[in-house]
Coordinates of C-alpha atoms in Angstrom, one line a residue:
Chain A
M1433 CA 117.7 96.7 131.1
L1434 CA 120.0 96.5 134.2
A1435 CA 123.1 96.2 132.2
Y1436 CA 122.0 99.2 130.1
A1437 CA 121.5 101.2 133.2
I1438 CA 125.0 100.3 134.6
R1439 CA 126.7 101.1 131.3
R1440 CA 124.8 104.3 130.8
F1441 CA 125.5 105.5 134.5
G1442 CA 129.1 104.5 134.2
Q1443 CA 129.5 106.7 131.0
S1444 CA 127.8 109.2 132.8
F1445 CA 130.1 109.1 135.7
I1446 CA 133.3 109.4 133.5
V1447 CA 131.5 112.6 131.9
L1448 CA 131.0 113.9 135.3
V1449 CA 134.7 113.5 136.6
F1450 CA 135.8 114.9 133.2
M1451 CA 133.8 117.9 133.4
S1452 CA 134.5 118.6 137.0
F1453 CA 138.2 118.7 136.0
L1454 CA 137.7 121.0 133.3
V1455 CA 135.5 123.4 135.4
F1456 CA 137.9 123.1 138.2
V1457 CA 141.0 124.5 135.8
G1458 CA 138.5 127.0 134.6
V1459 CA 137.3 128.5 137.7
Y1460 CA 141.0 128.1 138.9
A1461 CA 141.9 130.5 136.3
I1462 CA 139.5 133.1 137.1
G1463 CA 140.8 136.0 139.1
N1464 CA 141.7 135.7 142.8
P1465 CA 138.8 135.3 145.1
V1466 CA 140.9 136.4 148.2
E1467 CA 141.0 140.0 146.6
L1468 CA 137.2 140.2 146.8
L1469 CA 136.8 138.7 150.4
V1470 CA 139.5 140.4 152.3
N1471 CA 139.3 143.8 153.5
P1472 CA 141.0 146.1 150.8
Q1473 CA 143.0 147.8 153.6
A1474 CA 144.2 144.4 154.9
D1475 CA 148.0 143.9 154.8
E1476 CA 149.9 141.1 153.1
A1477 CA 150.0 138.7 156.2
E1478 CA 146.3 139.1 156.1
R1479 CA 145.9 138.0 152.6
I1480 CA 148.2 135.2 153.0
R1481 CA 146.3 133.8 156.0
A1482 CA 143.1 134.1 154.2
T1483 CA 144.4 132.4 151.2
A1484 CA 145.8 129.6 153.4
A1485 CA 142.6 129.3 155.4
L1486 CA 140.5 128.6 151.9
G1487 CA 143.2 126.3 150.8
L1488 CA 144.2 128.2 147.9
D1489 CA 148.0 128.1 148.7
K1490 CA 148.2 124.4 147.7
P1491 CA 149.3 123.3 144.3
F1492 CA 146.6 122.9 141.7
L1493 CA 146.4 119.0 141.6
E1494 CA 146.5 118.8 145.4
Q1495 CA 143.3 121.1 145.5
Y1496 CA 141.8 119.0 142.8
W1497 CA 142.5 115.8 144.8
G1498 CA 141.1 117.0 147.8
F1499 CA 137.9 118.2 146.0
L1500 CA 137.5 114.7 144.5
V1501 CA 138.0 113.0 148.0
G1502 CA 135.4 115.4 149.5
A1503 CA 133.0 115.1 146.7
A1504 CA 133.2 111.2 147.0
K1505 CA 131.8 111.7 150.5
G1506 CA 129.3 114.1 149.6
D1507 CA 131.2 117.1 150.5
L1508 CA 131.6 119.7 147.4
G1509 CA 133.6 122.4 149.6
K1510 CA 132.4 125.4 151.5
S1511 CA 131.2 128.6 150.0
F1512 CA 133.8 131.4 150.2
V1513 CA 131.3 133.8 150.7
F1514 CA 128.7 132.4 152.9
N1515 CA 131.1 130.0 154.6
V1516 CA 128.6 126.9 154.6
P1517 CA 128.7 124.0 152.5
A1518 CA 128.2 124.8 148.9
L1519 CA 125.9 121.8 148.4
T1520 CA 123.7 122.9 151.2
L1521 CA 123.4 126.2 149.7
I1522 CA 122.3 124.7 146.3
L1523 CA 119.9 122.0 147.6
E1524 CA 118.3 124.9 149.8
K1525 CA 117.6 126.9 146.5
L1526 CA 116.9 124.0 144.4
P1527 CA 113.2 123.7 145.3
A1528 CA 112.5 127.2 144.0
T1529 CA 114.0 126.7 140.6
I1530 CA 112.3 123.3 140.2
E1531 CA 108.9 124.8 141.2
L1532 CA 109.4 127.2 138.5
A1533 CA 110.7 125.0 136.0
F1534 CA 107.8 122.7 136.7
V1535 CA 104.9 125.2 136.6
A1536 CA 106.5 126.5 133.4
M1537 CA 106.6 123.2 131.7
V1538 CA 103.1 122.4 132.9
L1539 CA 101.9 125.7 131.2
A1540 CA 103.6 125.0 128.1
I1541 CA 102.3 121.4 127.7
S1542 CA 98.7 122.3 128.5
L1543 CA 98.6 125.1 126.1
G1544 CA 100.9 123.8 123.5
I1545 CA 99.5 120.4 122.6
P1546 CA 95.7 121.6 122.1
L1547 CA 96.9 124.6 120.3
G1548 CA 99.3 122.7 118.2
L1549 CA 96.5 120.2 117.4
V1550 CA 94.2 123.1 116.2
A1551 CA 96.8 124.4 113.9
G1552 CA 97.8 121.3 112.5
L1553 CA 94.0 120.4 111.8
K1554 CA 93.2 123.5 110.2
P1555 CA 96.4 124.7 109.1
D1556 CA 95.1 127.3 106.6
S1557 CA 92.4 128.9 108.5
F1558 CA 92.7 132.2 110.4
V1559 CA 93.0 130.5 113.8
G1560 CA 95.8 128.1 112.6
R1561 CA 97.6 130.9 111.0
G1562 CA 97.2 133.1 114.0
I1563 CA 98.8 130.2 116.4
M1564 CA 101.6 129.7 113.9
A1565 CA 102.3 133.5 113.8
G1566 CA 102.1 133.6 117.9
S1567 CA 104.7 130.6 117.8
I1568 CA 107.2 132.5 115.4
M1569 CA 107.0 135.4 117.8
G1570 CA 107.6 133.1 120.7
F1571 CA 110.8 131.8 119.1
S1572 CA 112.1 135.2 118.1
L1573 CA 111.4 137.1 121.5
P1574 CA 114.4 136.8 123.7
T1575 CA 113.3 135.4 127.1
F1576 CA 114.8 138.2 129.0
W1577 CA 113.2 141.1 127.1
V1578 CA 109.8 139.3 127.3
G1579 CA 110.6 139.3 131.1
L1580 CA 111.2 143.0 130.9
V1581 CA 108.1 143.8 129.1
L1582 CA 106.0 141.7 131.3
I1583 CA 107.2 143.6 134.4
M1584 CA 106.6 147.0 132.4
I1585 CA 103.1 146.0 131.7
F1586 CA 101.9 144.1 134.9
S1587 CA 104.1 145.6 137.6
V1588 CA 104.9 149.1 136.4
H1589 CA 101.9 150.0 134.4
L1590 CA 98.9 148.2 135.8
G1591 CA 100.5 147.5 139.2
W1592 CA 98.9 143.9 139.3
L1593 CA 101.6 141.5 139.8
P1594 CA 104.9 141.8 141.9
S1595 CA 108.0 141.9 140.0
N1596 CA 110.5 140.1 142.4
G1597 CA 110.9 137.6 145.0
R1598 CA 108.8 134.1 145.6
G1599 CA 106.1 135.7 147.7
E1600 CA 104.5 133.7 150.8
T1601 CA 105.2 129.9 150.6
V1602 CA 103.9 127.1 152.5
L1603 CA 105.7 124.0 153.7
V1604 CA 105.0 120.7 151.9
A1605 CA 106.9 117.8 153.2
G1606 CA 109.4 120.1 154.7
I1607 CA 109.9 121.9 151.1
P1608 CA 108.6 125.5 150.8
V1609 CA 106.4 126.0 147.8
S1610 CA 104.7 129.0 146.3
F1611 CA 101.8 127.6 144.2
L1612 CA 99.6 127.0 147.3
T1613 CA 99.2 130.6 148.3
M1614 CA 97.5 133.4 146.7
D1615 CA 100.6 135.7 147.2
G1616 CA 102.8 133.0 145.9
I1617 CA 100.9 132.4 142.9
A1618 CA 100.8 136.1 142.0
H1619 CA 104.8 135.9 142.3
L1620 CA 104.8 132.7 140.1
A1621 CA 102.7 134.0 137.5
M1622 CA 105.1 136.2 135.3
P1623 CA 108.2 134.2 135.8
A1624 CA 106.5 130.9 134.9
T1625 CA 105.0 132.5 131.8
N1626 CA 108.2 133.9 130.8
L1627 CA 109.8 130.7 131.1
A1628 CA 107.0 128.7 129.4
L1629 CA 107.0 131.0 126.3
F1630 CA 109.8 129.5 124.3
K1631 CA 108.9 125.8 125.3
L1632 CA 105.2 126.7 124.3
S1633 CA 106.2 127.8 120.8
L1634 CA 108.2 124.8 120.5
L1635 CA 105.6 122.3 121.4
I1636 CA 102.9 124.2 119.2
R1637 CA 105.2 123.5 116.3
L1638 CA 106.1 120.0 116.9
T1639 CA 102.6 119.2 117.7
R1640 CA 101.2 120.9 114.3
A1641 CA 104.0 119.1 112.4
G1642 CA 103.1 115.8 114.0
T1643 CA 99.2 116.2 113.6
R1644 CA 99.7 117.3 109.9
E1645 CA 101.5 114.2 109.0
A1646 CA 99.5 111.9 111.0
M1647 CA 96.2 113.1 109.4
L1648 CA 97.7 111.6 105.9
Q1649 CA 98.4 108.3 107.1
D1650 CA 96.4 105.2 106.3
Y1651 CA 95.4 104.5 109.8
V1652 CA 93.6 108.0 110.1
K1653 CA 91.8 107.3 106.6
F1654 CA 91.0 103.6 108.0
A1655 CA 89.6 104.9 111.3
R1656 CA 87.4 107.6 109.5
A1657 CA 86.3 104.9 107.0
K1658 CA 85.1 102.8 109.8
G1659 CA 82.9 105.6 110.6
L1660 CA 84.4 106.7 113.9
P1661 CA 83.7 110.2 115.3
Q1662 CA 86.1 112.9 114.7
R1663 CA 86.7 113.2 118.4
R1664 CA 88.0 109.6 118.6
V1665 CA 90.1 109.7 115.7
I1666 CA 91.7 112.8 116.9
G1667 CA 91.9 111.9 120.5
V1668 CA 93.0 108.4 120.2
H1669 CA 94.4 107.6 116.8
V1670 CA 96.3 110.8 116.0
L1671 CA 97.2 111.8 119.5
K1672 CA 98.6 108.6 120.5
N1673 CA 101.0 108.6 117.6
I1674 CA 102.1 112.2 117.9
L1675 CA 102.7 111.9 121.3
I1676 CA 105.9 109.9 121.1
P1677 CA 108.2 112.5 119.8
I1678 CA 106.4 115.0 122.0
V1679 CA 107.1 113.2 125.2
T1680 CA 110.9 112.9 124.0
V1681 CA 111.1 116.5 123.4
I1682 CA 109.5 117.5 126.8
G1683 CA 111.8 115.2 128.6
L1684 CA 114.8 116.7 126.9
E1685 CA 113.5 120.1 127.3
L1686 CA 113.2 119.8 131.0
G1687 CA 116.9 120.1 131.6
S1688 CA 117.1 123.2 129.4
V1689 CA 114.2 124.9 131.3
I1690 CA 116.3 124.5 134.3
A1691 CA 119.2 126.2 132.6
F1692 CA 117.0 128.9 131.2
A1693 CA 115.7 129.6 134.5
I1694 CA 118.9 131.1 135.2
V1695 CA 117.8 134.2 133.0
T1696 CA 114.3 134.4 134.4
E1697 CA 115.3 134.1 138.1
S1698 CA 117.9 137.1 137.3
I1699 CA 114.9 139.3 136.0
F1700 CA 112.4 138.3 138.6
A1701 CA 114.8 138.0 141.3
W1702 CA 113.5 134.4 141.9
P1703 CA 115.6 132.9 144.8
G1704 CA 116.5 129.7 143.0
T1705 CA 119.8 128.1 142.0
G1706 CA 120.2 130.3 138.7
K1707 CA 120.4 133.6 140.4
L1708 CA 122.7 132.0 143.1
L1709 CA 125.1 130.8 140.1
I1710 CA 125.2 134.4 138.5
D1711 CA 125.6 135.8 142.0
S1712 CA 128.5 133.3 142.6
I1713 CA 130.1 134.1 139.3
N1714 CA 130.1 137.6 140.3
Q1715 CA 131.7 137.0 143.5
L1716 CA 134.2 134.3 142.3
D1717 CA 132.7 131.9 144.8
R1718 CA 134.5 128.9 143.1
P1719 CA 132.9 126.0 145.2
V1720 CA 129.4 127.0 144.4
I1721 CA 130.2 127.4 140.8
V1722 CA 131.6 123.9 140.6
A1723 CA 128.8 122.4 142.9
Y1724 CA 126.1 123.8 141.0
L1725 CA 127.5 122.5 137.7
L1726 CA 127.8 119.0 139.1
V1727 CA 124.3 119.2 140.7
I1728 CA 122.7 120.4 137.3
V1729 CA 124.6 117.9 135.2
S1730 CA 123.9 115.1 137.5
L1731 CA 120.2 116.1 137.2
F1732 CA 120.4 116.1 133.4
V1733 CA 121.9 112.7 133.6
V1734 CA 119.0 111.3 135.5
I1735 CA 116.5 113.2 133.3
N1736 CA 117.9 111.8 130.1
F1737 CA 117.9 108.5 131.3
V1738 CA 114.3 108.5 132.3
V1739 CA 113.3 110.1 129.0
D1740 CA 115.0 107.2 127.2
V1741 CA 113.3 104.4 129.4
L1742 CA 110.0 106.3 129.0
Y1743 CA 110.7 106.4 125.2
S1744 CA 111.0 102.6 124.9
L1745 CA 107.9 102.0 126.9
L1746 CA 105.7 104.2 124.7
D1747 CA 107.4 103.0 121.5
P1748 CA 108.0 99.3 121.4
R1749 CA 110.0 99.6 118.2
V1750 CA 112.9 101.3 120.1
R1751 CA 115.4 99.1 121.8
L1752 CA 117.4 100.6 124.7
G1753 CA 120.7 99.3 123.9
G1754 CA 120.5 100.7 120.4
A1755 CA 119.3 104.2 121.8
A1756 CA 122.4 105.2 123.2
A1757 CA 124.6 104.4 120.1
A1758 CA 122.1 105.8 117.7
H1759 CA 121.5 109.1 119.4
Chain B
M367 CA 104.8 121.8 85.0
T368 CA 103.3 121.3 81.4
E369 CA 105.4 123.6 79.5
P370 CA 108.6 122.0 78.0
A371 CA 111.5 122.4 80.5
R372 CA 113.1 125.8 80.1
V373 CA 116.6 125.8 81.1
E374 CA 116.8 127.8 84.3
G375 CA 119.7 129.1 86.4
P376 CA 119.8 127.6 89.8
W377 CA 119.9 131.3 91.1
V378 CA 116.8 132.3 89.0
R379 CA 114.9 129.0 90.2
F380 CA 116.1 129.8 93.7
W381 CA 114.9 133.3 93.9
R382 CA 111.5 132.3 92.2
D383 CA 110.8 129.9 94.9
F384 CA 111.9 132.2 97.7
S385 CA 109.8 135.0 96.4
E386 CA 106.7 132.6 96.7
S387 CA 106.1 133.7 100.3
R388 CA 105.3 137.5 100.9
L389 CA 106.2 136.9 104.6
A390 CA 109.8 135.9 103.6
L391 CA 110.1 139.0 101.5
V392 CA 109.0 141.2 104.4
G393 CA 111.7 139.5 106.4
L394 CA 114.3 139.8 103.6
A395 CA 113.6 143.6 103.4
L396 CA 113.7 144.1 107.3
L397 CA 117.0 142.2 107.4
A398 CA 118.3 144.4 104.5
L399 CA 117.2 147.4 106.5
V400 CA 118.9 146.2 109.7
V401 CA 122.1 145.2 108.0
A402 CA 122.2 148.7 106.3
I403 CA 121.7 150.3 109.6
A404 CA 124.5 148.2 111.2
I405 CA 127.1 149.2 108.4
L406 CA 126.1 152.8 108.0
A407 CA 125.5 153.4 111.9
P408 CA 128.5 156.1 112.0
V409 CA 126.9 157.9 109.1
I410 CA 123.3 158.1 109.9
S411 CA 123.4 158.2 113.7
P412 CA 122.5 161.9 115.1
Q413 CA 125.4 161.5 117.8
N414 CA 128.3 159.2 118.3
P415 CA 127.2 157.7 121.5
Y416 CA 130.9 156.7 122.4
D417 CA 132.1 160.5 122.2
L418 CA 131.8 162.0 125.6
A419 CA 132.2 165.3 124.5
Q420 CA 128.8 165.0 122.7
L421 CA 127.1 163.7 125.5
D422 CA 125.3 166.1 128.0
V423 CA 124.6 165.0 131.4
M424 CA 121.9 167.5 131.6
D425 CA 119.9 165.5 128.9
S426 CA 120.0 162.2 130.8
K427 CA 116.9 160.0 131.0
L428 CA 114.9 162.3 128.8
A429 CA 111.6 160.6 127.4
P430 CA 111.2 160.1 123.8
G431 CA 110.5 163.4 122.2
E432 CA 110.9 165.3 125.3
A433 CA 112.2 168.9 125.0
S434 CA 116.0 169.1 126.0
G435 CA 118.0 171.9 127.5
T436 CA 120.3 171.8 124.5
G437 CA 117.6 172.2 122.0
K438 CA 118.2 168.8 120.5
T439 CA 115.2 166.4 120.1
Y440 CA 115.9 162.5 121.0
W441 CA 113.3 160.7 119.2
L442 CA 113.9 157.6 121.4
G443 CA 114.8 159.4 124.4
T444 CA 118.2 159.3 126.4
D445 CA 119.7 156.9 128.9
D446 CA 121.3 157.6 132.3
Q447 CA 124.5 159.3 130.7
G448 CA 122.4 161.6 128.3
R449 CA 123.2 159.3 125.3
D450 CA 120.7 159.4 122.3
M451 CA 119.0 156.1 122.5
L452 CA 118.4 156.0 118.8
S453 CA 122.1 156.4 118.2
G454 CA 122.9 153.9 120.7
I455 CA 120.6 151.3 119.1
F456 CA 122.2 151.9 115.6
Y457 CA 125.8 151.3 117.2
G458 CA 124.4 148.4 119.2
L459 CA 123.0 146.7 116.1
R460 CA 126.4 147.0 114.6
I461 CA 127.9 145.2 117.6
S462 CA 125.0 142.6 117.9
L463 CA 125.1 141.7 114.3
G464 CA 128.8 141.6 114.0
V465 CA 129.3 139.3 116.9
G466 CA 126.7 136.9 115.5
V467 CA 127.7 136.8 112.1
A468 CA 131.6 136.4 113.3
S469 CA 130.8 133.5 115.5
T470 CA 128.7 131.7 112.9
I471 CA 131.2 132.0 110.5
F472 CA 134.1 130.6 112.8
A473 CA 131.7 128.0 113.9
L474 CA 130.7 127.0 110.6
A475 CA 134.2 126.6 109.4
I476 CA 135.2 124.4 112.4
G477 CA 132.0 122.4 112.2
L478 CA 132.3 121.8 108.6
V479 CA 135.7 120.5 108.3
L480 CA 135.2 118.2 111.6
G481 CA 131.7 116.8 110.3
L482 CA 133.3 116.3 106.8
V483 CA 136.4 114.6 108.3
A484 CA 134.2 112.3 110.4
A485 CA 131.9 111.2 107.8
Y486 CA 134.5 110.8 105.0
F487 CA 137.0 108.8 107.2
G488 CA 134.6 107.1 109.5
G489 CA 136.2 104.7 112.2
W490 CA 137.6 106.3 115.3
V491 CA 137.8 109.7 114.0
D492 CA 134.0 109.6 113.4
T493 CA 133.5 108.0 117.0
L494 CA 135.7 110.5 118.7
V495 CA 134.2 113.7 117.0
M496 CA 130.5 112.6 117.4
R497 CA 131.0 111.6 120.9
I498 CA 132.3 115.1 121.6
V499 CA 129.3 116.5 119.7
D500 CA 126.8 114.3 121.7
I501 CA 128.1 115.1 124.9
Q502 CA 128.1 118.9 124.1
L503 CA 124.6 118.9 122.7
S504 CA 123.3 117.0 125.6
F505 CA 124.0 120.4 127.7
P506 CA 122.1 123.5 127.1
A507 CA 124.0 126.0 125.0
I508 CA 123.4 128.9 127.6
L509 CA 124.8 127.0 130.4
I510 CA 128.0 126.3 128.6
A511 CA 128.6 129.9 127.4
L512 CA 127.8 131.0 130.7
V513 CA 130.6 129.0 132.2
L514 CA 133.0 129.6 129.6
L515 CA 132.5 133.3 130.0
A516 CA 132.9 133.2 133.7
V517 CA 136.3 131.8 133.2
L518 CA 137.3 133.9 130.2
G519 CA 135.9 137.3 131.3
Q520 CA 134.5 140.2 129.3
G521 CA 135.3 141.2 125.5
V522 CA 134.4 140.9 122.2
D523 CA 136.8 138.3 121.5
K524 CA 135.7 136.2 124.5
I525 CA 132.1 136.1 123.6
V526 CA 132.9 135.0 119.9
V527 CA 134.9 132.2 121.5
A528 CA 132.0 131.2 123.8
L529 CA 129.5 131.4 120.7
V530 CA 131.8 129.4 118.5
T531 CA 132.3 126.7 121.4
V532 CA 128.7 126.4 121.8
Q533 CA 127.7 126.3 118.1
W534 CA 130.2 124.3 116.1
A535 CA 128.6 121.0 117.1
Y536 CA 125.2 121.8 115.6
Y537 CA 127.2 122.4 112.0
A538 CA 129.2 119.1 112.5
R539 CA 126.1 117.2 113.1
T540 CA 124.4 118.4 110.0
V541 CA 127.4 118.1 107.8
R542 CA 128.1 114.7 108.9
S543 CA 124.7 113.3 108.4
S544 CA 124.4 114.8 104.9
A545 CA 128.0 113.9 103.9
L546 CA 127.3 110.3 105.0
V547 CA 124.5 110.1 102.5
E548 CA 126.6 111.9 99.7
R549 CA 129.7 109.7 100.5
Q550 CA 127.7 106.6 99.1
K551 CA 126.8 108.3 95.7
E552 CA 128.5 107.5 92.3
Y553 CA 130.2 110.9 91.9
I554 CA 132.3 110.5 95.0
E555 CA 133.3 107.1 93.6
A556 CA 134.0 108.3 90.4
A557 CA 136.4 111.1 91.7
R558 CA 137.9 108.6 93.7
V559 CA 138.5 106.3 90.7
L560 CA 140.0 109.2 89.1
A561 CA 142.7 109.1 91.9
L562 CA 142.2 112.7 92.9
G563 CA 143.5 113.8 96.4
Q564 CA 141.6 113.2 99.4
A565 CA 141.2 116.8 100.2
R566 CA 140.1 117.7 96.7
V567 CA 137.4 114.7 96.9
V568 CA 136.3 116.0 100.3
F569 CA 136.3 119.8 99.6
R570 CA 135.5 120.1 96.1
H571 CA 133.2 117.0 95.3
L572 CA 131.5 116.2 98.9
L573 CA 131.5 119.6 100.3
P574 CA 129.1 121.6 97.7
N575 CA 126.6 118.8 97.9
C576 CA 126.4 119.0 101.5
L577 CA 125.7 122.7 101.7
P578 CA 121.9 123.3 101.4
P579 CA 121.1 122.0 104.8
L580 CA 124.1 123.8 106.3
I581 CA 122.8 127.1 104.9
V582 CA 119.7 126.6 106.6
V583 CA 121.2 125.7 110.1
A584 CA 123.6 128.7 109.7
T585 CA 120.8 131.1 109.2
V586 CA 118.8 130.3 112.4
Q587 CA 122.2 130.1 114.2
V588 CA 122.8 133.7 113.6
A589 CA 119.4 134.4 115.0
H590 CA 120.3 132.2 118.0
A591 CA 123.8 133.7 118.3
I592 CA 122.5 137.3 118.4
A593 CA 119.9 136.3 121.2
L594 CA 122.3 134.3 123.2
E595 CA 124.8 137.2 123.2
A596 CA 122.2 139.7 124.3
T597 CA 121.1 137.3 126.9
L598 CA 124.6 136.9 128.3
S599 CA 125.4 140.7 128.0
F600 CA 122.1 141.2 130.0
L601 CA 123.4 139.1 132.7
G602 CA 126.3 141.0 132.8
L603 CA 128.8 138.3 131.5
G604 CA 129.1 139.1 127.9
L605 CA 130.4 142.5 126.4
P606 CA 132.1 145.3 128.5
I607 CA 130.2 148.5 129.2
T608 CA 132.4 150.3 126.5
E609 CA 131.1 148.3 123.7
P610 CA 127.3 148.2 124.3
S611 CA 125.4 145.6 122.2
L612 CA 121.6 145.8 122.2
G613 CA 121.4 143.3 125.1
L614 CA 124.0 145.5 127.3
L615 CA 121.8 148.6 126.4
I616 CA 118.5 146.7 127.5
S617 CA 120.4 145.7 130.7
N618 CA 121.5 149.1 131.4
G619 CA 117.7 150.3 131.1
F620 CA 116.6 147.7 133.5
Q621 CA 117.2 149.5 136.6
Y622 CA 115.1 152.4 135.5
L623 CA 112.2 150.3 134.4
L624 CA 110.6 149.9 137.8
S625 CA 110.4 153.9 137.9
G626 CA 108.5 153.8 134.7
K627 CA 111.4 155.1 132.4
Y628 CA 110.7 152.3 130.0
W629 CA 112.4 153.4 126.9
I630 CA 115.9 152.7 127.8
S631 CA 115.2 149.1 127.9
F632 CA 112.3 148.9 125.5
Y633 CA 113.4 150.4 122.1
P634 CA 116.6 148.3 122.0
G635 CA 114.5 145.2 122.8
I636 CA 112.4 146.2 119.7
A637 CA 115.5 146.5 117.6
L638 CA 116.6 143.1 118.9
L639 CA 113.3 141.7 118.2
V640 CA 113.0 143.0 114.4
T641 CA 116.6 141.6 113.7
I642 CA 115.9 138.1 115.0
M643 CA 112.4 137.8 113.6
A644 CA 113.7 138.9 110.1
I645 CA 116.4 136.3 110.1
N646 CA 113.9 133.6 111.4
L647 CA 111.4 134.5 108.5
V648 CA 113.9 134.2 106.0
A649 CA 115.5 131.1 107.5
D650 CA 111.9 129.3 107.6
Q651 CA 111.6 130.1 103.8
L652 CA 115.0 128.9 103.1
R653 CA 114.3 125.7 104.8
D654 CA 111.2 125.2 102.5
V655 CA 113.2 126.1 99.3
L656 CA 116.3 124.1 99.9
N657 CA 114.5 121.1 101.2
P658 CA 114.7 118.5 98.3
R659 CA 111.9 116.6 99.6
L660 CA 109.5 119.5 99.1
R661 CA 110.8 120.3 95.7
K662 CA 107.9 120.2 93.1

C-alpha cells in the first residue's frame, strides 16, 4: 500500500513538472502582458522598466528555473494584475468553486441513483421511458445554454432567483460558505442545478444499466427464491453490486465538475477559480494561469488516488498494484 | 428466424436494424435537415448576415415578428447590429457543423493510426502511446482545450487544432482495444503467412474489422465537438466575431438576456440543441445496431 502510494505520487509529480513546463512554454508564447498593463501613452523607457519589474526580460529558461525554485518553496509567482501571490488568489477563490461543485455533485447523486433505479426496474413503463428521455436531454443540452435558459426563466421572467454572485456568506472554520444562509441558497440554486444536470444524466444511465444487468443475475433470483421482500432484494443485493462502478465514476467526475464549473461560474458570475481563470486568460495574467493549472491538476491527482483506494476497499477483487497498469 | 437464411447485403441488414427504432429515424431526419440547412445556408437565408450593406442598424434588437422600419419581417428577431437571427442561425450552423465534422475527421485519422500501430506492434510503442492517452484522458477535455486556445488565440483553424488534440485519444483507445482482440484472430495470421506487407495487413485486414465501434465513438464525438466548440466560443475563446458559430451567437445575446431580449440567445440555442440531440439519437441506435453482442 505504502509502496503503491509512493510510486503513484512519484509518477504524478513527474507529470506535474512536465505539464508545468508545457504550460509555461505555452503562456510564454501568448502576447506580451506588458502591453495590457502599462498605460498606452507610456514611453519606451517605462515599458522596459515594467518588463524588468515583472522579470520578463530574462531568458526563457531562467524564468522557468526561477519559477521551479519558487514553486518548490510554495511560491507560484505574483499576479501581474493584482500584484498579490497567485496561489493566495486561487486559494481565496477555491472554497467558492468547491462548494459549488460539491452541492452539484450531492444533487446529482441524490437524484440520479433513485431515478436510475426506477428506470432500471421498470424500463418499459411510462415513468422509466420518461426518465430516460430526460437523461438524453440532459446529455444533449449544452451546459452554458441551460444556464442561460435558467436565468431567462427564474431571474428575468419570474424574478425569483438572483442571477449572479454568491449572496450572503457565513464563515465556517474561517471559510466563507453560501449554503447556510437563505440568500446564499437562493444564489446557489441555479448554478448548482446547472452544473449538476450533466452528471445527473450520467448517473441515471449508469444506475439504470447496472440495475438491468443485476436483475438478471443468479444472486437476485436466489434472494427472491428465499422469499426476501422486494425492498431488501433491491436495497441490499442489487444496490450493493451496482454501487462499485457508480462510486468510481462519481470520483472521476468530481474533477470534471470542477473543470466544468469554469462555464457555470462565468454564466452566473460565481466568484470562484473558474471565473478567475477566464479573467486571467483575457488579461494575460500568466502566473495565475500557471498556478491555477498546477492547483487543479494536484487536486485531480489526489482525487484519482482516493478513488482508486476506495475502489479497492469496495471491491476486494481489485488489487491496487494492477489498477494503475490496467487502467 | 425460422425461414431459411436469405442472402442479405450488409447495408440492407444494417438499414433494417437501424430503422427498427422510430426515435432514431426522427433523429436521422432532423440530422438530414440540419445538414441540408448548413450546406444550403447561402441559398435559403433571407439575408447575408455578414454583408454589412444588407444590415440596417434601425432594425436592431427587434423582437421576433415585430414590424421593422424597412418593411421586412424578421421571424426570429434581430440582434444588436440589426442582423436577421434566422440567417445568422443558418450560417452559424454551417460553421458549428463544419468545425465539428472537420475536427472529428482529423482526430479520427490520428487516433486510428496511432491506436492501430500501438496494438499491432505492442512493446514500447504501445506503452508510449497508451501512457500519453491515459494522462490526457485523466484531464477534462474542456480544460485542455481552454488552455490550448488561451495559447493559440482565436480562429477556425485554432479551434480545430484544440478539438483534435482533445479528441484523438478517445479514438486511439477504442481502436487499440478492438485491434488487440482482432490481432489474435486467424485471418491476421493467414495474412501474415502470405507474407503481405505490414502496412497492408494493418490497413486492409485489421482496420476494416475495427471500424464498427469506431463509427459509434465518432458519431458521439461529433456532437461533443460541436458542444465543446459552442462552449469555448461562448467563453470568448473559440471563434472570432467575424465567423459567428452558434455558440458565439448565444454569447452575443447573453448581455441582452437580462433586459428581456431573450431571442438573440434563445433561438441559436434551440438550433444547437436540435443538432446535438439528432446526432445523439442516431448514435444511440448505431451503438445498438453495430454491437455484435446484441445481434440477434
